[in-house]
Short mmCIF file of C-alpha atoms in Angstrom, two decimals:
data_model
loop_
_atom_site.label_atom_id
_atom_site.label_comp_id
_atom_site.label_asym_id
_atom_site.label_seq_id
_atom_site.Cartn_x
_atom_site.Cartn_y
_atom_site.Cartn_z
CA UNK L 1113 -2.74 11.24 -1.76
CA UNK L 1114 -5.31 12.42 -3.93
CA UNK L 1115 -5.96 12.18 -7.92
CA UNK L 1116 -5.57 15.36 -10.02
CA UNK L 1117 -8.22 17.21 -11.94
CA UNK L 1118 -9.28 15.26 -15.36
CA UNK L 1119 -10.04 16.96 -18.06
CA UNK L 1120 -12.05 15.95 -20.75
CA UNK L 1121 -11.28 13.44 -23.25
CA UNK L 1122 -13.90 12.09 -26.11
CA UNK L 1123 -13.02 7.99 -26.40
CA UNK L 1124 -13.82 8.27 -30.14
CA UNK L 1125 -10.63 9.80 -30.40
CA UNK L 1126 -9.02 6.98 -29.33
CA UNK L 1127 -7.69 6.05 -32.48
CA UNK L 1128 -6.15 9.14 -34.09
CA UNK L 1129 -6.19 9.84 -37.86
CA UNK L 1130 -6.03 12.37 -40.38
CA UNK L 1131 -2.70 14.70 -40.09
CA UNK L 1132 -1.20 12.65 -43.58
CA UNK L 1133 -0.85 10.46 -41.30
CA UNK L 1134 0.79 6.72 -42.33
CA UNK L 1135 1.32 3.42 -41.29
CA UNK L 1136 5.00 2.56 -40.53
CA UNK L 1137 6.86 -0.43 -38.54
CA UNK L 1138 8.70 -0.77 -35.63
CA UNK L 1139 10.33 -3.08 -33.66
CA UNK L 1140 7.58 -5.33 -34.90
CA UNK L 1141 4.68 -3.23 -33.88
CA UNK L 1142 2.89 -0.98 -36.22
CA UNK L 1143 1.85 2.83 -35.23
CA UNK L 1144 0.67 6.02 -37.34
CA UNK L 1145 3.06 8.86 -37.50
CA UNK L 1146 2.44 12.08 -38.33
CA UNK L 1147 4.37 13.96 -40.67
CA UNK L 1148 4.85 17.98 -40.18
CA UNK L 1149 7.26 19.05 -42.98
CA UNK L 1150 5.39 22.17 -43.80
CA UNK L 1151 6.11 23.20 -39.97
CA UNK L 1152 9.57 21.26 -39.01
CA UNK L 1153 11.20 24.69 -37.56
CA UNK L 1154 7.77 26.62 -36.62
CA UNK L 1155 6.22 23.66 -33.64
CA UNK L 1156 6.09 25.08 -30.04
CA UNK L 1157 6.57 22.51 -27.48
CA UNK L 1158 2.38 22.71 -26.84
CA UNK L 1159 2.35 21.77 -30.37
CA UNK L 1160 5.30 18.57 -29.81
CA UNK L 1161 3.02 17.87 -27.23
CA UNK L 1162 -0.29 17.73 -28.63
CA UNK L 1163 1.21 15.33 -31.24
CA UNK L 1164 2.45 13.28 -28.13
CA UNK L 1165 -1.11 12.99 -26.44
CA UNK L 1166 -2.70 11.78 -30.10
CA UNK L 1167 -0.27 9.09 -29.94
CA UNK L 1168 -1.02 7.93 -26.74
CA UNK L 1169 -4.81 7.96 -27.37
CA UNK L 1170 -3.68 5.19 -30.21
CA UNK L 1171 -2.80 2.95 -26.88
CA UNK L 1172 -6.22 2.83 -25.79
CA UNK L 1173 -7.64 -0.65 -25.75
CA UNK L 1174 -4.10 -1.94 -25.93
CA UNK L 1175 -1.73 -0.54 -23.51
CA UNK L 1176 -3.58 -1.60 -20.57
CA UNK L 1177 -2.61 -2.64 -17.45
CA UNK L 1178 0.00 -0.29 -18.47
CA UNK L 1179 -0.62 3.78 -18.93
CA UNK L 1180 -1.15 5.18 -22.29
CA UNK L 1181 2.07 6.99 -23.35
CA UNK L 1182 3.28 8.84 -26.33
CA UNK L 1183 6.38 10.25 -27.19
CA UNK L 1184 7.90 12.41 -29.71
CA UNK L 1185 11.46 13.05 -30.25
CA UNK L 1186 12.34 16.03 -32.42
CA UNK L 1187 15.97 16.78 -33.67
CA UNK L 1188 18.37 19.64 -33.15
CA UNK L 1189 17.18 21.41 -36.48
CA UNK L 1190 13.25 20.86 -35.31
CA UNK L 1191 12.15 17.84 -37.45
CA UNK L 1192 10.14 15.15 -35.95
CA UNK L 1193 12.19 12.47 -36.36
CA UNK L 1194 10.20 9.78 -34.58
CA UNK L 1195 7.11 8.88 -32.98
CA UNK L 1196 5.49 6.22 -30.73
CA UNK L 1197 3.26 5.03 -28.75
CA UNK L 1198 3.07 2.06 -25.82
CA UNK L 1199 2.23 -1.13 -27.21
CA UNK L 1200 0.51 -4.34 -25.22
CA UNK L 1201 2.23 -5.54 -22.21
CA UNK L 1202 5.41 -6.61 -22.54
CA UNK L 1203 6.07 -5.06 -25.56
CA UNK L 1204 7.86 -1.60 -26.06
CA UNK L 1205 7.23 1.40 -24.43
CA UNK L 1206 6.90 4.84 -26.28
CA UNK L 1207 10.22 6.21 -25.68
CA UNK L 1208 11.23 2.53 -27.36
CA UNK L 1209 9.41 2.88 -30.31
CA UNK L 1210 10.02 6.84 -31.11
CA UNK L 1211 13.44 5.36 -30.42
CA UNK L 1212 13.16 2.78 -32.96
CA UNK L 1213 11.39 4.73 -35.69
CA UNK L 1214 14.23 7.10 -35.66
CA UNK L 1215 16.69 4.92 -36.30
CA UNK L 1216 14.61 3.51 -39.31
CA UNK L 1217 14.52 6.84 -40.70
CA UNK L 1218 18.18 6.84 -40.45
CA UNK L 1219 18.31 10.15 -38.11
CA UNK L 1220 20.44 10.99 -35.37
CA UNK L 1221 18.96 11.15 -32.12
CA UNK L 1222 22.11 12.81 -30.71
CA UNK L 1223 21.34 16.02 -29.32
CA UNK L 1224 17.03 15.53 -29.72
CA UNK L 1225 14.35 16.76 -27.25
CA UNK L 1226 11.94 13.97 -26.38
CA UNK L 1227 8.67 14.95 -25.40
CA UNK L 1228 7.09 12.28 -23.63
CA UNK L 1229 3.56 12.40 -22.08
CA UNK L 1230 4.30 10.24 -18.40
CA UNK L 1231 7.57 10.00 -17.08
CA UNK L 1232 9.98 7.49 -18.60
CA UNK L 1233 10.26 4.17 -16.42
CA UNK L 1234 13.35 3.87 -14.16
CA UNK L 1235 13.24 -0.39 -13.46
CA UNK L 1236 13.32 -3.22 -14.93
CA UNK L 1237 9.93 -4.96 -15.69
CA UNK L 1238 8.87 -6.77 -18.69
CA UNK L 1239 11.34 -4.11 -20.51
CA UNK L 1240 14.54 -2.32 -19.35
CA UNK L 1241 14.04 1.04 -17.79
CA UNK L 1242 13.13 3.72 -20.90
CA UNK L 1243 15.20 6.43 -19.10
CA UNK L 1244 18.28 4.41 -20.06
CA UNK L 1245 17.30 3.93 -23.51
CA UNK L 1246 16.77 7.89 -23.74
CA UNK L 1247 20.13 8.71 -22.20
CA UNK L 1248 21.58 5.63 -24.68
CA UNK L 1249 20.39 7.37 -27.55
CA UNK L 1250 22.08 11.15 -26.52
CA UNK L 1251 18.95 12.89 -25.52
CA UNK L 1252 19.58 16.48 -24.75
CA UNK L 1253 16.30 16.68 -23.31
CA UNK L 1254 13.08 15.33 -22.28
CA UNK L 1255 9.76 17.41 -21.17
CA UNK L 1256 7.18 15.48 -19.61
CA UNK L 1257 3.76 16.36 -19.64
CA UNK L 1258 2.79 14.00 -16.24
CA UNK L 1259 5.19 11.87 -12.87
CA UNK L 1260 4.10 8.43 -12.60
CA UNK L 1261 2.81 7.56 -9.35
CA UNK L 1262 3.94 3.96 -9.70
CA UNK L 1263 6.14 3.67 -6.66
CA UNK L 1264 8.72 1.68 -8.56
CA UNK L 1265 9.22 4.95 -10.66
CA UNK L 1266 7.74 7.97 -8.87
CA UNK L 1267 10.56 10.32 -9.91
CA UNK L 1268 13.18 8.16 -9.89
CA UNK L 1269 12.90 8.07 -14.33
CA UNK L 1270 13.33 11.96 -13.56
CA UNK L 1271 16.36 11.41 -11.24
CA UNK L 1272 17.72 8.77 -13.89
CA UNK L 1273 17.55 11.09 -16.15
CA UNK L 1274 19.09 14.48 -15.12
CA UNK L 1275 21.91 12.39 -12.89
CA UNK L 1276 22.69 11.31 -16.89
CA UNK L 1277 23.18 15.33 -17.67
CA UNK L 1278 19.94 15.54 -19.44
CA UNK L 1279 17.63 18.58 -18.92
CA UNK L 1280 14.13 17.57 -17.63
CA UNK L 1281 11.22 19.87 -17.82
CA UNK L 1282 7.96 18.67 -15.69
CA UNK L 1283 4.45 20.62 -16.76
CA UNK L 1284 2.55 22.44 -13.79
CA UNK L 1285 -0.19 20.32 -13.03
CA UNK L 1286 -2.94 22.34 -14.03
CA UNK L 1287 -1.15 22.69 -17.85
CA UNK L 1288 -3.58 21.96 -20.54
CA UNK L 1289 -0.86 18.84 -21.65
CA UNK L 1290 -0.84 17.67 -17.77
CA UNK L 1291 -4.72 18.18 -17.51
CA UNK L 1292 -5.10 15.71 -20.73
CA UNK L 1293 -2.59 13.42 -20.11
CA UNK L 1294 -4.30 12.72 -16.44
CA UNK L 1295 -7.65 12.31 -18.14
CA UNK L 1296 -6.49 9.94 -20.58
CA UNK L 1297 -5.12 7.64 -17.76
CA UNK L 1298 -7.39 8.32 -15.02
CA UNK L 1299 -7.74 4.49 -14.27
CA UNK L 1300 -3.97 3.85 -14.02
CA UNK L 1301 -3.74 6.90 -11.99
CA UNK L 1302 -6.41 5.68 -9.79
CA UNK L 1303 -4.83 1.97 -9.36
CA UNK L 1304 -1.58 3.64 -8.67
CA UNK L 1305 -2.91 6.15 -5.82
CA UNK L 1306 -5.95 4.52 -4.47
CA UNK L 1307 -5.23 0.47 -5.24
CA UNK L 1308 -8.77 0.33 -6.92
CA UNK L 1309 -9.66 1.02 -10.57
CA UNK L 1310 -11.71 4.29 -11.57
CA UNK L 1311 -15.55 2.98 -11.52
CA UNK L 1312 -17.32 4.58 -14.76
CA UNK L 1313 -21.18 3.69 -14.06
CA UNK L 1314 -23.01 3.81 -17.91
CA UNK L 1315 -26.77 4.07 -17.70
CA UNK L 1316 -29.15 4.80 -20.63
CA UNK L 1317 -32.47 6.07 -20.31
CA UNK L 1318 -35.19 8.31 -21.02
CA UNK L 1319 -35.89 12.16 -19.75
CA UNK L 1320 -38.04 11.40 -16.99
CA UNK L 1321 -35.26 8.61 -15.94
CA UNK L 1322 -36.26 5.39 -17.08
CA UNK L 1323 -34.07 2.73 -17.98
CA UNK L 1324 -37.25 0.64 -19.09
CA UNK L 1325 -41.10 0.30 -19.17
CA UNK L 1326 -42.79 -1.75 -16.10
CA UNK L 1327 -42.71 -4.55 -18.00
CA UNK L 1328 -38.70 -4.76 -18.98
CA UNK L 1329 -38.90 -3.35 -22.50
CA UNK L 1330 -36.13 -1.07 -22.83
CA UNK L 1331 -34.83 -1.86 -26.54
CA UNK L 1332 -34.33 0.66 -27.63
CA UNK L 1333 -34.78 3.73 -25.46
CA UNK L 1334 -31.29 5.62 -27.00
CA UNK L 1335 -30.86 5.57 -30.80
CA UNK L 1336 -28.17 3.88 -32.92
CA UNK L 1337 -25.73 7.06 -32.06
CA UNK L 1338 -25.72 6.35 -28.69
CA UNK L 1339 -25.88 3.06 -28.39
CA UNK L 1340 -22.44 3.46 -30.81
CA UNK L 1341 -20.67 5.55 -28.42
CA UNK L 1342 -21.48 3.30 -25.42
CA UNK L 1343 -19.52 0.76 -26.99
CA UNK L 1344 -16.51 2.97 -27.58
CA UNK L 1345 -16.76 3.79 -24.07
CA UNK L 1346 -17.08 0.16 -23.07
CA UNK L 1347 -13.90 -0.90 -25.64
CA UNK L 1348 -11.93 1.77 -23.45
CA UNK L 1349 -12.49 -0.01 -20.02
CA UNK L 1350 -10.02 -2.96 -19.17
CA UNK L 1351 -13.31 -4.77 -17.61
CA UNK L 1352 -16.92 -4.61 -17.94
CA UNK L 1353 -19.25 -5.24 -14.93
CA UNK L 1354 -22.76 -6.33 -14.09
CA UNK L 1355 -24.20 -8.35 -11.62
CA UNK L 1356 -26.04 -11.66 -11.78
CA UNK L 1357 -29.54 -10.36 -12.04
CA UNK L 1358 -29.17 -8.77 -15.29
CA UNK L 1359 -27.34 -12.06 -16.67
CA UNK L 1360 -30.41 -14.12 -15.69
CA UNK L 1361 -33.00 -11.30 -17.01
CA UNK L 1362 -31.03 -10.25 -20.63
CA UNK L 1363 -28.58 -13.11 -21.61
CA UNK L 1364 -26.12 -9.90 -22.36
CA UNK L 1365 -23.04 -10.67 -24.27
CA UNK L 1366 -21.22 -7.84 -22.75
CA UNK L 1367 -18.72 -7.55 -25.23
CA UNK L 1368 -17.14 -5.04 -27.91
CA UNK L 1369 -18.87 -6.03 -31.21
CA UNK L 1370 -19.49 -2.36 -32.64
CA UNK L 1371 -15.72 -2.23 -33.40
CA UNK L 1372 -12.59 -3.59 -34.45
CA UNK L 1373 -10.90 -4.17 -30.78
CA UNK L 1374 -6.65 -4.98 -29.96
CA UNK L 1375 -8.13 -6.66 -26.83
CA UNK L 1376 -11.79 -7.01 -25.42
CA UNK L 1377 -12.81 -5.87 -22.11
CA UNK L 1378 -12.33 -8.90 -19.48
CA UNK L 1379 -15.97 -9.29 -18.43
CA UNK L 1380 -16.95 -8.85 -14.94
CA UNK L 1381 -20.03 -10.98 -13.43
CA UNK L 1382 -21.27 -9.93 -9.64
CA UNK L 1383 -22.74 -13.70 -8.64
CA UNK L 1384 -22.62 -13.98 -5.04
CA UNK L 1385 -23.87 -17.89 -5.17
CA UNK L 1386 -22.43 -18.59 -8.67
CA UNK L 1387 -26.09 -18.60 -10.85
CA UNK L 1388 -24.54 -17.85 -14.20
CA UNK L 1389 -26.05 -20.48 -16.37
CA UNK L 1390 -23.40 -23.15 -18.04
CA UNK L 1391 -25.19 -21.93 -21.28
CA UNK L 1392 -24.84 -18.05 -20.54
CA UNK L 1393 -23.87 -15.80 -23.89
CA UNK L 1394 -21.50 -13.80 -22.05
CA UNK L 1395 -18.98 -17.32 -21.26
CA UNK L 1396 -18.70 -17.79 -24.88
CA UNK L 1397 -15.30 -16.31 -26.95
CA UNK L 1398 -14.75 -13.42 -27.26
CA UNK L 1399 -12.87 -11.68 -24.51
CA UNK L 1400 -12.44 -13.58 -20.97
CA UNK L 1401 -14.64 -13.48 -18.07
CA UNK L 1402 -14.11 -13.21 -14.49
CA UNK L 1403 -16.95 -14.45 -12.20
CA UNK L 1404 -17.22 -12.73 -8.67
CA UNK L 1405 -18.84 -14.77 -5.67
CA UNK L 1406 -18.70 -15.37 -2.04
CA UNK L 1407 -16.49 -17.55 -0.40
CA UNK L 1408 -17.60 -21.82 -0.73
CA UNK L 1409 -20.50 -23.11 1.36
CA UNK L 1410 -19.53 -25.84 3.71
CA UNK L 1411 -21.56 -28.89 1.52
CA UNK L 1412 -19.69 -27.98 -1.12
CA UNK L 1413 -22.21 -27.03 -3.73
CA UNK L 1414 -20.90 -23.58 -4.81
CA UNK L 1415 -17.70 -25.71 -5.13
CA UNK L 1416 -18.96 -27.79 -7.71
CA UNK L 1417 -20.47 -24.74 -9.58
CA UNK L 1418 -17.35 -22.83 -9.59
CA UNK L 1419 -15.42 -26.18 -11.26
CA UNK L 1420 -18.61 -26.33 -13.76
CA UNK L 1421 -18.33 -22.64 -14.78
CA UNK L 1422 -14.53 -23.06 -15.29
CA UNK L 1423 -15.17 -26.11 -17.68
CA UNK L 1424 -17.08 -23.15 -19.71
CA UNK L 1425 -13.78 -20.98 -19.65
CA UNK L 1426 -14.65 -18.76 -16.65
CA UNK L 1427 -12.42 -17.90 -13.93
CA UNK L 1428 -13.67 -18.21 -10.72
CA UNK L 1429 -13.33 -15.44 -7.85
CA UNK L 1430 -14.29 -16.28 -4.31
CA UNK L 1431 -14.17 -13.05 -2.46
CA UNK L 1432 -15.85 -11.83 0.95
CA UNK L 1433 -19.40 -11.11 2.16
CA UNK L 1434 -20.70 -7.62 3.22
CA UNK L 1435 -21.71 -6.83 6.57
CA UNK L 1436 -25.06 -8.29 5.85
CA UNK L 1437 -23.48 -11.68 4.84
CA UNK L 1438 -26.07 -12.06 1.69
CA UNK L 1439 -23.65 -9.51 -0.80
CA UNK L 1440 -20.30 -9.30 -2.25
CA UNK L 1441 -17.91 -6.39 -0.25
CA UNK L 1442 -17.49 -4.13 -3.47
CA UNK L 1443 -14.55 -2.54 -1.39
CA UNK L 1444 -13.07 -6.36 -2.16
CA UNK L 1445 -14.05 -6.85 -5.41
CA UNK L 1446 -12.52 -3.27 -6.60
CA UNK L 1447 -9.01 -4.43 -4.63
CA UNK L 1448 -9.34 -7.38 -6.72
CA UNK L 1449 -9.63 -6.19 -9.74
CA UNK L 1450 -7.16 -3.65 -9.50
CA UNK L 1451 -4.49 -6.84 -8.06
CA UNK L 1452 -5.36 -7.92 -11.63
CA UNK L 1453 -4.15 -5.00 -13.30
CA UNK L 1454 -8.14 -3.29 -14.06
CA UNK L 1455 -7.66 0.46 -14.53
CA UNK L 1456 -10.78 1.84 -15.91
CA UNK L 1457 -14.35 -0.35 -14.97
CA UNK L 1458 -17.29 0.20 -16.57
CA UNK L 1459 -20.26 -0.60 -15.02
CA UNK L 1460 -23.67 -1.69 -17.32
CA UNK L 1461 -25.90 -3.30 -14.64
CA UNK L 1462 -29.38 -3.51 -13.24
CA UNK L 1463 -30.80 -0.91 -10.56
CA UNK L 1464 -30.29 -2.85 -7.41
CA UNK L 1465 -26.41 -2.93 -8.02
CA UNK L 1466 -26.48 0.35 -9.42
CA UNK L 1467 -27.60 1.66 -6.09
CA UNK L 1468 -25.13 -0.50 -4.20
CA UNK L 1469 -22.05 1.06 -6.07
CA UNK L 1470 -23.66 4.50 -5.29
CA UNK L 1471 -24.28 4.26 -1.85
CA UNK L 1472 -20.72 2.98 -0.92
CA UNK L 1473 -19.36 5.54 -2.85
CA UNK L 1474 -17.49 3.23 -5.20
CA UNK L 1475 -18.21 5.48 -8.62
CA UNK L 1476 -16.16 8.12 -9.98
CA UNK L 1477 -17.94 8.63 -13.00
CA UNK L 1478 -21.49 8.51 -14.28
CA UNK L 1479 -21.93 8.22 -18.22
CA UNK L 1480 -25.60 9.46 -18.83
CA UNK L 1481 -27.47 8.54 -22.40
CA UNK L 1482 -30.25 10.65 -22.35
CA UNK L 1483 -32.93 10.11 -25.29
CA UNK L 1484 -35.79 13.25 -25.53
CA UNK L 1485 -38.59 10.79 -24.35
CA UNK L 1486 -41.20 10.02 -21.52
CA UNK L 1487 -41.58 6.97 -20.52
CA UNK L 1488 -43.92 7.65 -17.45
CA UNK L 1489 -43.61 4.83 -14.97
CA UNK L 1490 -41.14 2.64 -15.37
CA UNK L 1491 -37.51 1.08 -14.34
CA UNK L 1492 -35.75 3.87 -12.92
CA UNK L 1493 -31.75 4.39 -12.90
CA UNK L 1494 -30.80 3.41 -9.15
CA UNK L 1495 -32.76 1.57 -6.54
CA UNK L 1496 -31.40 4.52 -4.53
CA UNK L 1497 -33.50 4.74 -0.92
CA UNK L 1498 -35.79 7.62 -0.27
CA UNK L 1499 -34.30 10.60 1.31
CA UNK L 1500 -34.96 12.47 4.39
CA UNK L 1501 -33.23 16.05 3.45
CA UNK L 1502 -32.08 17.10 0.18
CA UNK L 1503 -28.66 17.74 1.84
CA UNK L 1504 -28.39 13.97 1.60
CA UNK L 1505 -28.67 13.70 -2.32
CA UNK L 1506 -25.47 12.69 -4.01
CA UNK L 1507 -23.90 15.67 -5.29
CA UNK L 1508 -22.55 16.13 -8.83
CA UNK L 1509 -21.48 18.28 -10.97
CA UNK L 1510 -21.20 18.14 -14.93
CA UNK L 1511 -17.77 17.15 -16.21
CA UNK L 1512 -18.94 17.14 -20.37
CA UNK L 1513 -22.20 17.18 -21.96
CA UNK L 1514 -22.78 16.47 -25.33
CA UNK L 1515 -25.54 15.64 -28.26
CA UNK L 1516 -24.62 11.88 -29.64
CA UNK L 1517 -26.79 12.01 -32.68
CA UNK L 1518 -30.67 12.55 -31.02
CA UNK L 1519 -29.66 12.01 -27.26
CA UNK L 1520 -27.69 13.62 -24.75
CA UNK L 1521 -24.54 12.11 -23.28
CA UNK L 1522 -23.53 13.22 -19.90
CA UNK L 1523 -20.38 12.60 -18.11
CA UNK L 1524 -20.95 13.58 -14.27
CA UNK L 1525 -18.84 13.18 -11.15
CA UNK L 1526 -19.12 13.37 -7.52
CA UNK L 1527 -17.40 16.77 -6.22
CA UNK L 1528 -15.13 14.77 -3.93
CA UNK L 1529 -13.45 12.78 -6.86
CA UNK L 1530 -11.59 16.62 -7.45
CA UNK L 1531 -9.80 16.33 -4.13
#
């Protein structure tokens, strides 16, 4: 089974405002809602469902392992009568908290249409099934913008629902609702479907593609703009990656610190004979860190490492070699992570593992910061071998291009990822 066409989505819309929109509680969690008096009886169901999407964008960061959902239920007469979105694991869902901020408005939901942008859950997990709760409250009926491939629902909320008497409208696939909702949880999608998390490589560099001069000065190629929207990008991601050689070279924190954050990014280390230095920036608070390396020696030393590096706070990953016995297998360390509940990674690292992601394949996304300079020679993007035949480059094509204050950011994808 393959993964849908994305469309586009801008992270710095990941926390939604304007609208007259307002704080207000529930069930103990705290989400904006939008108020549309001026157009209670004139909304479309595009329109319910537009407001649905911006909701779920408000789960970014903070939803995750679990998708990004919003849901609006709207009342016989055509008033949005509550809103909500998913909040952290274990807590309520979005159909919960639209639920729950109707009922501290004091309206009825008897009746309501709930518009709901990935189909309501059908089992029990850390919370009781949300198709339940929507056929407790008297939904009439629900559209959904998007199925959940999660095998434990996988139409069965959609079953649930209409064996309850309620009427369920799906969106086509290609509908602009079911195009956005897809984007905005491309890395769940791609857990769900492929048991690996959608690989989102972020390199920065000049025109003539250099990430840095021959001698390693690269701060700062991009300007402040850029550098800004990287770290959206990066707060978006449920990990962040890079591999032991740029730990050793840069010290690199890795870390959200460019905005206020729910959760950071776990932080990823690629460390095949467990290097990272007791003293390395990156083990220190905040967010937690996962360190990826082979399998124990047989004297023991990389034993003793791995118990020294978890005195510092990290946890420890032993996974298996490559085929040349010297590397991690990135097909294991994506299974891994995505066992661990990873949807989105985003990949900052050097050029050698940059090319070693590319040539297996492993990246669905390239996010290009392109500053207008020339470097001339320098540290280029990829350690990528030299070609034979242009037939072998790795093809591309151009998802979204835009200007981030002086420099260009490009978001590119292999043609194959649209299968």
């Amino acid at each position: 089974m393959g993964l849908p066409t994305y469309g586009t989505l801008d992270p710095t819309s990941g926390h939604v405002g304007g609208m007259n929109g307002h704080p207000v509680s529930g069930v103990g969690c705290v989400i904006t809602r939008y108020r549309f008096d001026d157009l209670e009886f004139a909304m479309s169901d595009d329109l319910y469902l537009t407001q649905a999407l911006a909701l779920a964008k408000q789960a970014i960061g903070l939803s995750e392992p679990n998708p990004r959902v919003g849901c609006v239920v709207v009342s016989v007469a055509g008033q949005v009568i509550g809103q909500g979105h998913t909040q952290q694991a274990g807590g309520p869902h979005a159909e919960v908290m639209a639920l729950a901020d109707a009922a501290a408005q004091g309206a009825s939901t008897h009746g309501a249409t709930a518009y709901v942008t990935l189909e309501p859950c059908s089992h029990h997990g850390r919370t009781p099934p949300c198709a339940d709760a929507l056929v407790k409250a008297g939904i009439r009926r629900v559209v959904i913008t998007l199925l959940d491939p999660n095998p434990l629902v996988g139409g069965q909320g959609v079953a649930r629902l209409r064996a309850a008497g309620v009427q369920v409208d799906v969106l086509a696939p290609d509908h602009p609702a079911a195009v956005a909702s897809s984007d905005l949880n491309v890395g769940f999608l791609s857990r769900m479907v492929r048991q690996r998390p959608w690989v989102r490589m972020k390199i920065a560099g000049s025109l003539d593609g250099r990430t840095a001069l021959d001698n390693g000065q690269s701060k700062w190629i991009t300007g402040d703009a850029a550098r800004a929207d990287g770290q959206v990008w990066r707060a978006r991601a449920g990990a962040v990656l890079t591999g032991i050689g740029t730990v050793l070279a840069d010290d690199p924190r890795m870390d959200v610190r460019a905005m206020a954050v729910a959760k950071q990014p776990t932080r990823v280390v690629l460390d095949s004979h467990w290097r990272t230095p007791l003293t390395a920036r990156l083990l220190q608070p905040p967010g937690g860190v996962w360190l990826c390396g082979l399998t124990c020696d047989e004297d023991g030393a990389a034993s003793d490492r791995q118990r020294a590096l978890a005195r510092q706070g990290a946890v420890a990953i032993p996974l298996p070699a490559d085929s040349t016995g010297a590397h991690l297998d990135l097909g294991a360390v994506l299974a891994d992570l995505a066992a661990r509940g990873i949807n989105e990674l985003h990949v900052e690292a050097g050029a050698q593992l940059n090319a070693a992601f590319i040539a297996g394949g492993w990246v669905d996304e390239y996010l290009l910061y392109i500053a207008p300079k020339l470097l001339g020679p320098g540290r280029g993007l990829a350690a990528l071998p030299a070609l034979a035949s242009l037939d072998h480059a790795v093809g591309l094509y151009f998802h979204d291009v835009q200007l981030v204050g002086d420099d260009l950011r490009v978001l590119a994808r292999p043609h194959a990822r649209l299968q």
